[in-house]
Amino acid sequence: MQNFELLMTRLGEGMVTTIWIFAVTLLLALPFGMIVAFGRMSKNVIIRNIVRVYISIMRGTPLMLQLLVVYFGPYFIFGMRLTPNSQNLAVIIGFTLNYAAYFAEIYRSGIESMPAGQYEAAAVLGYSKSQTFFHIILPQVIKRILPSITNEVITLVKDTTLAFSIGVMELFTRSKELAAAWSNVIPYVGAGIFYYIFNFVVAWIMELFEKKLSYYK
């Protein structure tokens, strides 16, 4: 009983950190991804190419490596001291930059899939460019890209385990500590159950959004 209570306490503490990483990353990466998507579609060649290189680097290198660079980079380059807050800041910056790149490409594919007739019809009706985008294009884009966004969001839940690489005590790290101390796999099984429930809830919520946005329901 005592071991069970300790297991639930430690895993609960780790789960709080995991949810924090997940929530803050989504809060920052979703809107930043839209900004990046606009840069990717910019008519300015310099901006478009800079954003293209950024997306290529974020998608072409491991997230764990990016976290290590963000965390240790300021120390090795500028001689800045590392603090406990440095870990949390590095996690948020690393995850946000990485996921914004993926979200940007999803946004871009959705926006560019819209027929040109949508923009022409809006212009005939007297809509400005911003009104056309936010009132006509964006609602349709969200509906189209939601399944892809859902996949990335579920992946984010599992990717939070990579925060252990810079010493952040999330769910996976807590379970690994307990498994090493007890010399059994029960903590890993417990962590797996936590992750599954978390992903199940996320998938259920995203499915509700999909049904709400369905044209035929």
Short mmCIF file of C-alpha atoms in Angstrom, two decimals:
data_model
loop_
_atom_site.label_atom_id
_atom_site.label_comp_id
_atom_site.label_asym_id
_atom_site.label_seq_id
_atom_site.Cartn_x
_atom_site.Cartn_y
_atom_site.Cartn_z
CA MET A 1 0.00 0.00 0.00
CA GLN A 2 2.82 2.37 0.88
CA ASN A 3 4.56 1.66 -2.43
CA PHE A 4 1.30 2.25 -4.29
CA GLU A 5 0.82 5.60 -2.61
CA LEU A 6 4.40 6.57 -3.42
CA LEU A 7 3.90 5.46 -7.03
CA MET A 8 0.75 7.52 -7.44
CA THR A 9 2.33 10.55 -5.76
CA ARG A 10 5.48 10.52 -7.90
CA LEU A 11 3.64 9.78 -11.13
CA GLY A 12 1.07 12.45 -10.27
CA GLU A 13 3.84 15.00 -9.80
CA GLY A 14 5.35 13.98 -13.12
CA MET A 15 1.96 14.13 -14.82
CA VAL A 16 1.45 17.73 -13.66
CA THR A 17 4.74 18.68 -15.32
CA THR A 18 3.82 16.75 -18.47
CA ILE A 19 0.46 18.54 -18.70
CA TRP A 20 2.21 21.86 -18.14
CA ILE A 21 4.63 21.24 -21.02
CA PHE A 22 1.76 20.07 -23.23
CA ALA A 23 -0.55 23.00 -22.47
CA VAL A 24 2.05 25.78 -22.74
CA THR A 25 3.45 24.34 -25.96
CA LEU A 26 0.01 24.29 -27.58
CA LEU A 27 -0.82 27.76 -26.27
CA LEU A 28 2.31 29.19 -27.90
CA ALA A 29 2.95 26.94 -30.90
CA LEU A 30 -0.54 27.07 -32.45
CA PRO A 31 -0.62 30.88 -32.95
CA PHE A 32 3.12 31.10 -33.68
CA GLY A 33 2.70 28.39 -36.29
CA MET A 34 0.16 30.58 -38.08
CA ILE A 35 2.65 33.46 -38.15
CA VAL A 36 5.31 31.11 -39.53
CA ALA A 37 2.85 29.88 -42.16
CA PHE A 38 2.26 33.45 -43.31
CA GLY A 39 6.03 33.92 -43.54
CA ARG A 40 6.32 30.70 -45.53
CA MET A 41 3.73 32.02 -48.02
CA SER A 42 5.11 35.57 -48.08
CA LYS A 43 5.72 37.23 -51.43
CA ASN A 44 8.97 38.57 -50.02
CA VAL A 45 11.67 36.14 -51.20
CA ILE A 46 14.00 36.83 -48.25
CA ILE A 47 11.32 36.24 -45.60
CA ARG A 48 10.00 33.18 -47.41
CA ASN A 49 13.46 31.59 -47.67
CA ILE A 50 14.40 32.38 -44.06
CA VAL A 51 11.20 30.74 -42.85
CA ARG A 52 11.75 27.80 -45.20
CA VAL A 53 15.21 27.19 -43.71
CA TYR A 54 13.80 27.46 -40.17
CA ILE A 55 11.10 24.90 -40.92
CA SER A 56 13.62 22.62 -42.62
CA ILE A 57 15.93 22.69 -39.57
CA MET A 58 13.11 22.12 -37.07
CA ARG A 59 11.69 19.21 -39.04
CA GLY A 60 15.03 17.77 -40.08
CA THR A 61 16.74 17.49 -36.69
CA PRO A 62 15.68 15.57 -33.56
CA LEU A 63 13.67 17.47 -30.96
CA MET A 64 15.99 16.12 -28.25
CA LEU A 65 18.97 17.70 -30.01
CA GLN A 66 17.10 21.00 -30.29
CA LEU A 67 16.35 20.95 -26.56
CA LEU A 68 20.02 20.37 -25.75
CA VAL A 69 21.08 23.24 -28.02
CA VAL A 70 18.54 25.63 -26.54
CA TYR A 71 19.49 24.64 -22.99
CA PHE A 72 23.28 24.51 -23.26
CA GLY A 73 23.73 27.01 -26.10
CA PRO A 74 23.56 30.19 -23.96
CA TYR A 75 26.14 28.72 -21.56
CA PHE A 76 28.69 27.66 -24.18
CA ILE A 77 28.17 30.67 -26.47
CA PHE A 78 27.58 33.53 -24.04
CA GLY A 79 28.81 32.06 -20.75
CA MET A 80 25.39 32.44 -19.12
CA ARG A 81 24.82 30.50 -15.91
CA LEU A 82 22.35 27.61 -15.93
CA THR A 83 19.59 27.67 -13.32
CA PRO A 84 16.55 25.46 -12.61
CA ASN A 85 14.47 28.04 -14.47
CA SER A 86 16.74 27.57 -17.48
CA GLN A 87 15.42 24.02 -17.85
CA ASN A 88 11.77 25.10 -17.92
CA LEU A 89 12.51 27.97 -20.30
CA ALA A 90 14.51 25.72 -22.63
CA VAL A 91 11.72 23.17 -22.72
CA ILE A 92 9.11 25.76 -23.67
CA ILE A 93 11.31 27.43 -26.29
CA GLY A 94 12.43 24.12 -27.78
CA PHE A 95 8.98 22.56 -27.95
CA THR A 96 7.35 25.75 -29.23
CA LEU A 97 9.86 26.29 -32.03
CA ASN A 98 9.67 22.65 -33.07
CA TYR A 99 5.90 22.27 -33.07
CA ALA A 100 5.29 25.69 -34.62
CA ALA A 101 7.20 24.48 -37.68
CA TYR A 102 4.96 21.42 -38.03
CA PHE A 103 1.78 23.41 -37.41
CA ALA A 104 2.93 26.01 -39.96
CA GLU A 105 3.13 23.43 -42.72
CA ILE A 106 -0.29 22.07 -41.77
CA TYR A 107 -1.76 25.58 -41.86
CA ARG A 108 -0.08 26.31 -45.18
CA SER A 109 -1.40 23.14 -46.80
CA GLY A 110 -4.91 23.98 -45.62
CA ILE A 111 -4.81 27.60 -46.77
CA GLU A 112 -3.33 26.78 -50.17
CA SER A 113 -5.95 24.07 -50.73
CA MET A 114 -8.74 26.64 -50.75
CA PRO A 115 -10.14 27.38 -54.24
CA ALA A 116 -9.32 30.80 -55.70
CA GLY A 117 -13.04 31.28 -56.27
CA GLN A 118 -13.52 31.74 -52.52
CA TYR A 119 -11.32 34.84 -52.56
CA GLU A 120 -12.92 36.18 -55.76
CA ALA A 121 -16.44 35.76 -54.39
CA ALA A 122 -15.46 37.52 -51.17
CA ALA A 123 -13.97 40.42 -53.15
CA VAL A 124 -17.18 40.76 -55.16
CA LEU A 125 -19.14 40.94 -51.91
CA GLY A 126 -16.90 43.74 -50.67
CA TYR A 127 -14.91 41.83 -48.05
CA SER A 128 -11.45 43.09 -47.20
CA LYS A 129 -8.50 40.67 -47.24
CA SER A 130 -8.56 40.29 -43.45
CA GLN A 131 -12.34 39.80 -43.40
CA THR A 132 -12.06 37.21 -46.16
CA PHE A 133 -9.42 35.26 -44.30
CA PHE A 134 -10.92 35.30 -40.82
CA HIS A 135 -14.60 34.98 -41.73
CA ILE A 136 -14.51 32.77 -44.83
CA ILE A 137 -11.17 31.02 -45.32
CA LEU A 138 -10.00 30.26 -41.77
CA PRO A 139 -13.15 28.42 -40.58
CA GLN A 140 -12.93 26.11 -43.61
CA VAL A 141 -9.19 25.64 -43.17
CA ILE A 142 -9.61 24.64 -39.53
CA LYS A 143 -12.17 22.04 -40.49
CA ARG A 144 -9.85 20.58 -43.14
CA ILE A 145 -6.68 20.47 -41.07
CA LEU A 146 -8.15 19.33 -37.76
CA PRO A 147 -7.29 15.61 -38.28
CA SER A 148 -3.66 16.54 -38.98
CA ILE A 149 -3.58 18.86 -35.96
CA THR A 150 -5.00 16.04 -33.84
CA ASN A 151 -2.16 13.74 -34.89
CA GLU A 152 0.43 16.36 -33.93
CA VAL A 153 -1.26 17.05 -30.60
CA ILE A 154 -1.23 13.34 -29.72
CA THR A 155 2.42 13.15 -30.76
CA LEU A 156 3.14 16.11 -28.48
CA VAL A 157 1.82 14.17 -25.48
CA LYS A 158 4.38 11.43 -26.14
CA ASP A 159 7.18 13.85 -27.05
CA THR A 160 6.99 15.45 -23.61
CA THR A 161 9.13 12.50 -22.48
CA LEU A 162 12.07 14.13 -24.28
CA ALA A 163 12.19 16.83 -21.61
CA PHE A 164 14.13 14.34 -19.48
CA SER A 165 17.17 15.04 -21.69
CA ILE A 166 17.74 18.36 -19.90
CA GLY A 167 16.67 17.18 -16.46
CA VAL A 168 13.01 18.18 -16.36
CA MET A 169 11.16 15.85 -13.99
CA GLU A 170 8.16 14.92 -16.11
CA LEU A 171 6.16 11.69 -15.99
CA PHE A 172 8.67 9.47 -17.79
CA THR A 173 11.58 10.62 -15.63
CA ARG A 174 9.61 9.98 -12.44
CA SER A 175 8.71 6.47 -13.57
CA LYS A 176 12.31 5.75 -14.56
CA GLU A 177 13.56 6.79 -11.12
CA LEU A 178 11.06 4.53 -9.37
CA ALA A 179 11.77 1.60 -11.71
CA ALA A 180 15.49 1.89 -10.97
CA ALA A 181 14.89 2.09 -7.21
CA TRP A 182 12.44 -0.82 -7.11
CA SER A 183 14.10 -2.92 -9.84
CA ASN A 184 10.80 -3.70 -11.57
CA VAL A 185 8.65 -2.43 -14.42
CA ILE A 186 5.55 -1.49 -12.41
CA PRO A 187 6.36 2.26 -12.54
CA TYR A 188 6.68 2.02 -16.34
CA VAL A 189 3.32 0.27 -16.56
CA GLY A 190 1.80 2.99 -14.37
CA ALA A 191 3.32 5.70 -16.58
CA GLY A 192 1.97 3.93 -19.67
CA ILE A 193 -1.53 3.97 -18.18
CA PHE A 194 -1.21 7.67 -17.40
CA TYR A 195 -0.07 8.45 -20.96
CA TYR A 196 -2.82 6.32 -22.49
CA ILE A 197 -5.54 8.03 -20.46
CA PHE A 198 -4.10 11.45 -21.32
CA ASN A 199 -4.02 10.63 -25.04
CA PHE A 200 -7.50 9.10 -24.87
CA VAL A 201 -8.91 12.32 -23.39
CA VAL A 202 -7.06 14.47 -25.95
CA ALA A 203 -8.30 12.31 -28.85
CA TRP A 204 -11.86 12.42 -27.48
CA ILE A 205 -11.81 16.21 -27.19
CA MET A 206 -10.40 16.62 -30.71
CA GLU A 207 -13.05 14.24 -32.05
CA LEU A 208 -15.73 16.43 -30.50
CA PHE A 209 -14.28 19.42 -32.34
CA GLU A 210 -14.27 17.47 -35.59
CA LYS A 211 -17.92 16.50 -35.19
CA LYS A 212 -18.86 20.05 -34.30
CA LEU A 213 -17.16 21.36 -37.44
CA SER A 214 -18.58 18.67 -39.71
CA TYR A 215 -20.62 20.07 -42.56
CA TYR A 216 -22.95 17.07 -42.58
CA LYS A 217 -23.88 16.71 -38.90
#
